[in-house]
mmCIF file of C-alpha atoms in Angstrom:
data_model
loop_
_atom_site.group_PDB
_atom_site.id
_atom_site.type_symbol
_atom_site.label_atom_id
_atom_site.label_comp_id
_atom_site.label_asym_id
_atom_site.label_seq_id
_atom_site.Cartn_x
_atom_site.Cartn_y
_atom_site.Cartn_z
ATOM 1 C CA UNK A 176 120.376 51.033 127.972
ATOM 2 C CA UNK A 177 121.822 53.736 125.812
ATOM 3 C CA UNK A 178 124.902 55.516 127.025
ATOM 4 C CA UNK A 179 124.633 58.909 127.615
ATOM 5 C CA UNK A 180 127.034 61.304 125.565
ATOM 6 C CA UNK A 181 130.068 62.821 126.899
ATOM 7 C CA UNK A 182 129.283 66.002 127.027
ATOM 8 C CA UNK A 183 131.619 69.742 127.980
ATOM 9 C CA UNK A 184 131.193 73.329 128.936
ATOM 10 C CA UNK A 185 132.218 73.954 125.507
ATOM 11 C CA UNK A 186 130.811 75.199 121.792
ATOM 12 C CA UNK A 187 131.091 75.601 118.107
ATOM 13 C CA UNK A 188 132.116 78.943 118.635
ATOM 14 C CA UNK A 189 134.775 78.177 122.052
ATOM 15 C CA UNK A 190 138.153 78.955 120.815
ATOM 16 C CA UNK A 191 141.290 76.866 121.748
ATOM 17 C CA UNK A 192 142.643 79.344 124.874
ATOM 18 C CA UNK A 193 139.104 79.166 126.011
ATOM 19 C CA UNK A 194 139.296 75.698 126.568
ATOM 20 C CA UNK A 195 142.994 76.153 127.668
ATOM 21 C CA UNK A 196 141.604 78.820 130.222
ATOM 22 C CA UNK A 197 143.465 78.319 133.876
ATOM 23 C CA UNK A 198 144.647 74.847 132.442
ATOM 24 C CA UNK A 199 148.904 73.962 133.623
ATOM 25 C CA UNK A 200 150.493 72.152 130.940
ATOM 26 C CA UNK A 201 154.172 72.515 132.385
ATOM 27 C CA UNK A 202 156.244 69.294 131.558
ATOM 28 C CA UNK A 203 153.417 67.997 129.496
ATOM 29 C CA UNK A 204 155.474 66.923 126.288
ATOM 30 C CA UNK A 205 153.369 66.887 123.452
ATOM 31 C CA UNK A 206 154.173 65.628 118.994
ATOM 32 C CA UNK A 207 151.929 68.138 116.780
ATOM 33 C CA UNK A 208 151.869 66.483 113.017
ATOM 34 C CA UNK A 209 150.989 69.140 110.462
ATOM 35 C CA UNK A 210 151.996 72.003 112.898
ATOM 36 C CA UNK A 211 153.214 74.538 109.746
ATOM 37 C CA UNK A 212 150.106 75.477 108.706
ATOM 38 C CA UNK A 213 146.453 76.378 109.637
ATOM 39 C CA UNK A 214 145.013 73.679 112.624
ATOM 40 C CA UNK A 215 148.315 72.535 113.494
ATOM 41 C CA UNK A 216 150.288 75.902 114.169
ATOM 42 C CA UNK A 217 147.204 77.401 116.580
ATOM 43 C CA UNK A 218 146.869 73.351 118.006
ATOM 44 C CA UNK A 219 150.942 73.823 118.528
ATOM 45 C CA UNK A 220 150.647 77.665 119.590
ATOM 46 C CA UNK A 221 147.742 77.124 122.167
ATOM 47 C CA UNK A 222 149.515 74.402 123.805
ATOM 48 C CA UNK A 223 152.592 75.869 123.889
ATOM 49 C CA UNK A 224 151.037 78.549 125.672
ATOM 50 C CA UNK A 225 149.471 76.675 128.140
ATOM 51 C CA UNK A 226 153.390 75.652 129.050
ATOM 52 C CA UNK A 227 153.487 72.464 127.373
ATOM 53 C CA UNK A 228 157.089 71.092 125.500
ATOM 54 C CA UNK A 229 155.845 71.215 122.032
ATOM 55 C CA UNK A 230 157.721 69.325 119.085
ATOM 56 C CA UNK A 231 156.216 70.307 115.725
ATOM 57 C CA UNK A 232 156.490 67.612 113.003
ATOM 58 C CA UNK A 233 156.232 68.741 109.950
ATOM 59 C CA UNK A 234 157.598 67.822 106.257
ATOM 60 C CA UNK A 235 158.750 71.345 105.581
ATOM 61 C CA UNK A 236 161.139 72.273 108.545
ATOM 62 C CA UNK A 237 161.959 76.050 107.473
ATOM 63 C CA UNK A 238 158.548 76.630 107.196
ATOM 64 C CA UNK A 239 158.417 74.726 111.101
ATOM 65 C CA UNK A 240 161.091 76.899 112.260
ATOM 66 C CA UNK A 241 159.296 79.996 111.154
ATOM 67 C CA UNK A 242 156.145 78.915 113.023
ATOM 68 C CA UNK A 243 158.487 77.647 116.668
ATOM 69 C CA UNK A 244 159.911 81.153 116.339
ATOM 70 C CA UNK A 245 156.868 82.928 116.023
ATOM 71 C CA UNK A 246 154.902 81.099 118.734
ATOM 72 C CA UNK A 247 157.919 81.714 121.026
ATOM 73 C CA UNK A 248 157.458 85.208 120.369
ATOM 74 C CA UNK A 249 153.402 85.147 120.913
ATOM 75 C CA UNK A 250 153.528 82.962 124.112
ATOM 76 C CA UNK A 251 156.840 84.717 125.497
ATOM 77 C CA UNK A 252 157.865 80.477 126.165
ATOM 78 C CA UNK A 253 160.073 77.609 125.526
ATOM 79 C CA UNK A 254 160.480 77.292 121.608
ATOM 80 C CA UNK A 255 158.979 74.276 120.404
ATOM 81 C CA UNK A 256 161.343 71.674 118.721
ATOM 82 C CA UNK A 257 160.957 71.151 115.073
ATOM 83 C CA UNK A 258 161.253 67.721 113.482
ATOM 84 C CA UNK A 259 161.007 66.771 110.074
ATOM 85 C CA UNK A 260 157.883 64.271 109.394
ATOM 86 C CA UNK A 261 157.067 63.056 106.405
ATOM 87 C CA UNK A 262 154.048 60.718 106.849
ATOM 88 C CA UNK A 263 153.880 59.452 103.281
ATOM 89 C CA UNK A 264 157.375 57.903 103.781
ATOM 90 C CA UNK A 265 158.060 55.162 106.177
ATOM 91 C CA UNK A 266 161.575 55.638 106.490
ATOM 92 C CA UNK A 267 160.878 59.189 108.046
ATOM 93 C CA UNK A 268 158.263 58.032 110.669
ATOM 94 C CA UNK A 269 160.778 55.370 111.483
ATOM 95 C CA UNK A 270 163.859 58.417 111.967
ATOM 96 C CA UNK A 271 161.400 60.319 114.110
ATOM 97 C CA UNK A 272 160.422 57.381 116.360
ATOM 98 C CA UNK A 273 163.709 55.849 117.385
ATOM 99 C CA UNK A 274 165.122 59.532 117.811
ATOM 100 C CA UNK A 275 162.187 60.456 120.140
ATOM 101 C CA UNK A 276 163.824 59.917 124.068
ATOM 102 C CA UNK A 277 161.459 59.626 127.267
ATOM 103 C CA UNK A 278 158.085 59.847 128.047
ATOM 104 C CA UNK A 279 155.361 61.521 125.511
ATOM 105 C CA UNK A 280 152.199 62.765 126.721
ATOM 106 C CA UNK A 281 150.298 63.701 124.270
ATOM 107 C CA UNK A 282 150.302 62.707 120.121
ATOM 108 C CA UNK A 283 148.236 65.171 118.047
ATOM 109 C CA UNK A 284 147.867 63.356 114.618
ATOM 110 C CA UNK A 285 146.337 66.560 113.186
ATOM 111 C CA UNK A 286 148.284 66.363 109.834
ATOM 112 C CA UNK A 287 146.327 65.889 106.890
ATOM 113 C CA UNK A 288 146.539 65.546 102.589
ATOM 114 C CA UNK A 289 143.862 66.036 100.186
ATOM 115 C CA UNK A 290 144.619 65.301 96.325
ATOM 116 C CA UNK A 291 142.652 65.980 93.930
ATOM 117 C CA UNK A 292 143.746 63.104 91.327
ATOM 118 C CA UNK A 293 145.455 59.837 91.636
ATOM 119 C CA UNK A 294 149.062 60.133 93.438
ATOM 120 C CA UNK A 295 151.073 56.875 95.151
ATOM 121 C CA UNK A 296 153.741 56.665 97.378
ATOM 122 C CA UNK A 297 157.148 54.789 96.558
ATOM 123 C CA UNK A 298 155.154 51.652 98.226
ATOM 124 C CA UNK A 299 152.407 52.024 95.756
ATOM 125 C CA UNK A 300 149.622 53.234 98.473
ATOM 126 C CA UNK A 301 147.022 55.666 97.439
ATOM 127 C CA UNK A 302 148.341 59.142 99.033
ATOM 128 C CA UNK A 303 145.442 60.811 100.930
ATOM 129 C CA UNK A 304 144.998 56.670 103.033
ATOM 130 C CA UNK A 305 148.455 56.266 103.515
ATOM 131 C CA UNK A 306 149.537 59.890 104.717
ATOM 132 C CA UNK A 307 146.249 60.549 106.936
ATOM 133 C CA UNK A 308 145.984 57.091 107.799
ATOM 134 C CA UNK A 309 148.776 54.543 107.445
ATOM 135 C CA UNK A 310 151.640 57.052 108.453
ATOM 136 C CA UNK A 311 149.724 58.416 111.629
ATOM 137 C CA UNK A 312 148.818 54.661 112.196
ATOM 138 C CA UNK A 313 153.089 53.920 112.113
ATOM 139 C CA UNK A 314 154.092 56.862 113.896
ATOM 140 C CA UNK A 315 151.668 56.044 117.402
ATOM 141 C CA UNK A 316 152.025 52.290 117.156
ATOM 142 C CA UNK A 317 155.779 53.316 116.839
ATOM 143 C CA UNK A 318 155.693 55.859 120.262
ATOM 144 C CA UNK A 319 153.690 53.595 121.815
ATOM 145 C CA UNK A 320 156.045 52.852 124.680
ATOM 146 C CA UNK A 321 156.704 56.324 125.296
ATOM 147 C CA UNK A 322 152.899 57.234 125.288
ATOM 148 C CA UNK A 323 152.725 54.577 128.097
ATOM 149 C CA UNK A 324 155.948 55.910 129.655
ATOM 150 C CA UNK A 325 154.053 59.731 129.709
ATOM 151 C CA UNK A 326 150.664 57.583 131.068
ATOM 152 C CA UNK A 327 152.614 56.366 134.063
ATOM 153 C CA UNK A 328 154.488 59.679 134.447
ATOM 154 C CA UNK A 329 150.986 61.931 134.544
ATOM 155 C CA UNK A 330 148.753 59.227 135.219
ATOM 156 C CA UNK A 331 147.371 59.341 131.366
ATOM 157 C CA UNK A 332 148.315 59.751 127.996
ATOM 158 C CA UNK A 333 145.861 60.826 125.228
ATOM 159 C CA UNK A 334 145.930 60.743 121.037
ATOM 160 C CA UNK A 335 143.664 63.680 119.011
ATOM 161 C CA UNK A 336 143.224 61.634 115.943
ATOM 162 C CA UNK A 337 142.023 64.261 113.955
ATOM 163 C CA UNK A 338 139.065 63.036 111.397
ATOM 164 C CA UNK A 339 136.086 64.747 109.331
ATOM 165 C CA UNK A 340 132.551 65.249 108.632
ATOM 166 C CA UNK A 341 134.160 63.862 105.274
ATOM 167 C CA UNK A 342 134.079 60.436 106.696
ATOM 168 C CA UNK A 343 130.127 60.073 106.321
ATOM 169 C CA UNK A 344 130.959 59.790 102.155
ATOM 170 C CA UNK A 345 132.612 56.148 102.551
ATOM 171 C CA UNK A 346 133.229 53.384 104.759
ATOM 172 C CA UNK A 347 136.478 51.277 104.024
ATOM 173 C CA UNK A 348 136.777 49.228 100.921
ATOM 174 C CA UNK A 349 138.989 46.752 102.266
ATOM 175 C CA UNK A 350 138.968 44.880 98.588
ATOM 176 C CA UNK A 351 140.255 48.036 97.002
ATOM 177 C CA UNK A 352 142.027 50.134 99.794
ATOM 178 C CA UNK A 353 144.379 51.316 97.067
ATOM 179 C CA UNK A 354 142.235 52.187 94.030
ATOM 180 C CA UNK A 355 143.661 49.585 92.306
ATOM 181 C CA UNK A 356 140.467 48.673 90.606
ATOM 182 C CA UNK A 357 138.043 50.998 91.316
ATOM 183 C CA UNK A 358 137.814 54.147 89.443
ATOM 184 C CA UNK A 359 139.539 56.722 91.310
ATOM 185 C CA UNK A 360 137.563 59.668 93.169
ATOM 186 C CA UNK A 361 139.423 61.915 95.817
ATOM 187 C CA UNK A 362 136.721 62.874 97.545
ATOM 188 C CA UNK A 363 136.217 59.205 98.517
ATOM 189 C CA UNK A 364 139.567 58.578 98.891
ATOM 190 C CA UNK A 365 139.575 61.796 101.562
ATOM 191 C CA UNK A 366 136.812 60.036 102.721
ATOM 192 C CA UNK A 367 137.584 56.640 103.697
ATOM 193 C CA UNK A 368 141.199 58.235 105.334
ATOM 194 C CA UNK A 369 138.949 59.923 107.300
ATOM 195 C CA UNK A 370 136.902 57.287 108.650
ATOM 196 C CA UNK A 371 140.361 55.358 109.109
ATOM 197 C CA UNK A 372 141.343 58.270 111.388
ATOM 198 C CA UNK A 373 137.970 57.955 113.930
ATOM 199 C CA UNK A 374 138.531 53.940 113.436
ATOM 200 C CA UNK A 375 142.321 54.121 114.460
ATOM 201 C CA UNK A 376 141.020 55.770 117.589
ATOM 202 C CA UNK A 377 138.426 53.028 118.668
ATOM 203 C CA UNK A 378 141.283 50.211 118.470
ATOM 204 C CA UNK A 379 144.247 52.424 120.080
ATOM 205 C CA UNK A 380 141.770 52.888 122.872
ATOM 206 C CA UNK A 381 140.904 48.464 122.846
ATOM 207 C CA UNK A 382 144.530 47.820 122.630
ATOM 208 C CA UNK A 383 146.193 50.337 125.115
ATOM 209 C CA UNK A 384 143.859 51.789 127.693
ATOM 210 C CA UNK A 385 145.206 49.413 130.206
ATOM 211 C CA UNK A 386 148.536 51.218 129.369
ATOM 212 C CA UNK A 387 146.615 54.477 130.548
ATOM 213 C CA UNK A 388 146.688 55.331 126.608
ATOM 214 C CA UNK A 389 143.105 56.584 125.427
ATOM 215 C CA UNK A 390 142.508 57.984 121.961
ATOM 216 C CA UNK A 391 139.691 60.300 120.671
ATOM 217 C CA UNK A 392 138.933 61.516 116.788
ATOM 218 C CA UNK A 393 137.736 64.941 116.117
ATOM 219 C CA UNK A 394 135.834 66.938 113.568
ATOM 220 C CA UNK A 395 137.400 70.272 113.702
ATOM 221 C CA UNK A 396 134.731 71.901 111.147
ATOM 222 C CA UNK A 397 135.136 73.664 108.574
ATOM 223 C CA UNK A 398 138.157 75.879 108.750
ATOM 224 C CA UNK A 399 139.810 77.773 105.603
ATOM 225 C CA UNK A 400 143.463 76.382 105.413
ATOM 226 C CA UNK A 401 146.498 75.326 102.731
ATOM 227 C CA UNK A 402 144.671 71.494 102.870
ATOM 228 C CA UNK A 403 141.797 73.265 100.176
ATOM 229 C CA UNK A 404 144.924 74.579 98.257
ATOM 230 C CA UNK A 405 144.918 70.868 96.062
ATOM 231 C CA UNK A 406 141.137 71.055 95.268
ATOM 232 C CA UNK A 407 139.974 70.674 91.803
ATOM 233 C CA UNK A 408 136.851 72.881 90.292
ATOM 234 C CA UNK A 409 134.584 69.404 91.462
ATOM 235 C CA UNK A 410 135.544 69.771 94.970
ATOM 236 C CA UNK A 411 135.422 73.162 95.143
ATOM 237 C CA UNK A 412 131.756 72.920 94.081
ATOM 238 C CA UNK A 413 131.122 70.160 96.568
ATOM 239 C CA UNK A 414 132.121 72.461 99.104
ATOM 240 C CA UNK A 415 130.089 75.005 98.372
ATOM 241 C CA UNK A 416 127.263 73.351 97.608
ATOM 242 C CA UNK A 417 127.715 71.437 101.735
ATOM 243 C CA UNK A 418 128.048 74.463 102.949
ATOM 244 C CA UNK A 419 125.021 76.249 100.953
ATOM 245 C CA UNK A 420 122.733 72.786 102.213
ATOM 246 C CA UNK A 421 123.996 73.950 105.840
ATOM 247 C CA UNK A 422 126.454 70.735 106.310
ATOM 248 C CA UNK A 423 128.680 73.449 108.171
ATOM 249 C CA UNK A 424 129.453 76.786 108.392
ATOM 250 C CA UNK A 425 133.041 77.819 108.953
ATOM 251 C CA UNK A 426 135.239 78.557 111.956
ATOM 252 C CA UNK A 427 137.877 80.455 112.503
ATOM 253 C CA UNK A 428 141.295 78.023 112.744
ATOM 254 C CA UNK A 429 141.095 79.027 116.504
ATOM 255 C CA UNK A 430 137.477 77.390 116.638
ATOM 256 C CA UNK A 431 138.764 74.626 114.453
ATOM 257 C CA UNK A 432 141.470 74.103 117.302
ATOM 258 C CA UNK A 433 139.019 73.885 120.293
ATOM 259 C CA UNK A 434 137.854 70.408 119.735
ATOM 260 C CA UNK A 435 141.135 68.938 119.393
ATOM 261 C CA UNK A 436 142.226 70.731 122.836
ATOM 262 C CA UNK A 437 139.262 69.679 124.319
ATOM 263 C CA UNK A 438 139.821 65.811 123.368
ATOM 264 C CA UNK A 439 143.471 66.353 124.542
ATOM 265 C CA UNK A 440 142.801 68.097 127.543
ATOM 266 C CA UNK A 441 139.702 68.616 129.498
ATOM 267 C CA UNK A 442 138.677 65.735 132.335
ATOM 268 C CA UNK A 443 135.265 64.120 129.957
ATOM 269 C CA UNK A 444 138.203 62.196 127.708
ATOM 270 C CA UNK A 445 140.743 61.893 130.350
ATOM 271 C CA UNK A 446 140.401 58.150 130.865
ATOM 272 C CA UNK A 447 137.750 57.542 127.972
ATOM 273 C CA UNK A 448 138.584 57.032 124.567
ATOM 274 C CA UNK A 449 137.049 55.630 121.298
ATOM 275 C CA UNK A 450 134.886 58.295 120.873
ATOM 276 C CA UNK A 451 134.238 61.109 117.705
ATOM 277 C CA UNK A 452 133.574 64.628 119.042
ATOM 278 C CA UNK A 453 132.558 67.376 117.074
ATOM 279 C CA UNK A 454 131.751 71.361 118.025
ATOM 280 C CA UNK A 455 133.802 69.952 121.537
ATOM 281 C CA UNK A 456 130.937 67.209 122.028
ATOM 282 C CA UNK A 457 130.924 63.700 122.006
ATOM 283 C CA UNK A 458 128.804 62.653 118.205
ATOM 284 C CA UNK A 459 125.993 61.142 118.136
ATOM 285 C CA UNK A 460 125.784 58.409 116.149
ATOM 286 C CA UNK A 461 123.869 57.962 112.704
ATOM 287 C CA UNK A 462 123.011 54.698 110.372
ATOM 288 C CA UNK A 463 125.372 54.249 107.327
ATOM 289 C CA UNK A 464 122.472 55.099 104.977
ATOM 290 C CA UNK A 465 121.766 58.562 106.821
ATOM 291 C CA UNK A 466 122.064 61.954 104.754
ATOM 292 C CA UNK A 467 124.783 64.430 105.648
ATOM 293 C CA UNK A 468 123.238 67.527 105.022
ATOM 294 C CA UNK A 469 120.151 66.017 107.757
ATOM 295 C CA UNK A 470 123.342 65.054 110.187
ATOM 296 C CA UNK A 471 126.060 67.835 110.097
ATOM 297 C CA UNK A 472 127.077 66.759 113.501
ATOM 298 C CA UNK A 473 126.888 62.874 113.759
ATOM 299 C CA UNK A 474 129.286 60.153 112.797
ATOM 300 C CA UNK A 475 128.244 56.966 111.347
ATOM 301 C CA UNK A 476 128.391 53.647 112.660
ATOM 302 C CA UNK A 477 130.866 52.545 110.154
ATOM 303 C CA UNK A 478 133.276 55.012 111.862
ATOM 304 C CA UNK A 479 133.116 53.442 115.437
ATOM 305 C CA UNK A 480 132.004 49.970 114.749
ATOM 306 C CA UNK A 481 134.846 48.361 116.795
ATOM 307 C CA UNK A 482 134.696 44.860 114.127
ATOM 308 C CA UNK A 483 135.896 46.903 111.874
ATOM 309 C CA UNK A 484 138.318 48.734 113.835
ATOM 310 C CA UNK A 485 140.123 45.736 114.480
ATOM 311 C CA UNK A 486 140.399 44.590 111.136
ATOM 312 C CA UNK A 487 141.540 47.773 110.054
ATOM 313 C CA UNK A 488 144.708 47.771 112.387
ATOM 314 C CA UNK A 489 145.395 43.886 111.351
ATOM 315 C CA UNK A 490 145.697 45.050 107.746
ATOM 316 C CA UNK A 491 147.269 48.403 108.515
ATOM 317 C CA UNK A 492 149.818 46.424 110.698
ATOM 318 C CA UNK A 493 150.577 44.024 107.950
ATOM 319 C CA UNK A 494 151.055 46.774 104.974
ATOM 320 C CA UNK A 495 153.503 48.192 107.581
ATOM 321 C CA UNK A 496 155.340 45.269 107.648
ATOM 322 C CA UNK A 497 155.899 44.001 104.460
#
């Protein structure tokens, strides 16, 4: 028997203090990646609102003090803590996680890179799948124990793993993760990142919902922000031709926000997790072979097929460690 969809009070057009609305987040200690710009400063801004201890991590910390000041001007709260993050460098996830004290409640891996040619880090990974993947991947497995420290505290701790309707363009290519062989396309690169992100949610869920730990991947939409700023003309003119076919239509960054508040927040995900929402509903979920611009608001099986969630995290775990 098929399970039915989760489903909320919520919408494409619900905006994140909607969802927020009458919601108590006092002592609720919470790790925004990406919080400088776009999603990540209204995700950081809306929570802090809602009373919640807000650390942004970000690469660029003037840029994150700018944004604590000016959302402890807006909300009239407690400034959130900046943190310098840089996901594409493992030495910097490792700083942030041993310097992280006590329980954490809530991880919001809502960071993101899009290239649009061929860049490495100093390990030799492919940017866009180790940034959006591989450093997210590092940074929870690294706070697990205070994730399961904030689970006994509150009785629950939850991870936004924040994906994309990108996702539907690839699977993972675990012969080639790297584009070592293959000839090198961003938009696939983007792509399979993005289907790590969903994936990495289905295992964290296996692995640590006995902990109280559940994670959930979101599609935010399509939202104007600095991640287009790296686009070259081809993307561009994918873009426009998804949105001309009706693939999406864009949201305002406080739209964009809602889903990942709703995943972190509302009852539906508090104690269920693997899933890929999108307009603040759980997917549904659409064969590998199925056409994007006929399923705007699905997510394909290669995105939650839990085989291949587990052999993702083996090999993610072992790039980590060598």
């Amino acid at each position: 028997m098929t399970r039915a969809l989760i489903s909320t009070a919520f919408t494409a057009r619900s905006t994140a203090d909607e969802v927020l609305r009458g919601v108590d987040l006092a002592g609720v200690r919470t790790i925004v990646t990406g919080a400088s710009s776009g999603l990540g400063i209204e995700t950081a801004r809306a929570l802090a609102a809602a009373g919640a201890e807000v650390t942004l991590a970000v690469r660029n910390t003037t840029a994150g003090e700018a944004v604590a000041e000016a959302i402890e001007k807006s909300t009239e709260g407690i400034r959130p803590r900046v943190v310098r993050l840089d996901l594409a460098d493992r030495t910097s996830v490792t700083r942030l996680v041993h310097a992280w004290n006590g329980p954490l409640h809530l991880l919001i891996n809502n960071a993101g890179v899009v290239t649009g040619g061929l860049e490495r880090t100093h390990d030799g990974w492919e940017l866009q799948f180790a940034t959006n993947h591989l450093g997210h991947f590092a940074l929870a497995t690294g706070l697990h124990d205070a994730l399961a420290l904030g689970a006994a505290d509150r009785d629950g701790a939850r991870i936004v793993s924040v994906s994309s309707t990108a996702h539907m363009r690839s699977g993972i290519d675990f012969d080639d993760l790297h584009f070592e062989r293959r000839g090198y396309d961003p938009q696939i690169a983007y792509a399979q990142s993005k289907t790590a992100n969903s994936l990495f949610a289905v295992e964290a869920t296996r692995l640590w919902a006995s902990d109280g730990i559940v994670a959930n991947a979101v599609n935010p939409g399509g939202i104007a922000t600095g991640l287009q700023r790296n686009f070259t003309p081809e993307q561009k003119e994918s873009l426009a031709a998804a949105e001309a076919a009706g693939v999406f239509t864009y949201k305002t960054v406080e739209q964009g926000a809602a889903t990942s508040i709703v995943a972190a927040v509302t009852p539906e995900f508090a104690r269920s997790g693997g899933h890929y929402l999108d307009d603040a509903q759980e997917a549904y979920t659409v064969p590998n072979d199925a056409d994007l611009a006929q399923h705007p608001h699905g997510v394909k099986e290669w995105a939650l097929d839990s085989a291949i969630a587990k052999r993702l995290w083996s090999v993610s775990a072992q790039l980590l460690r060598a």
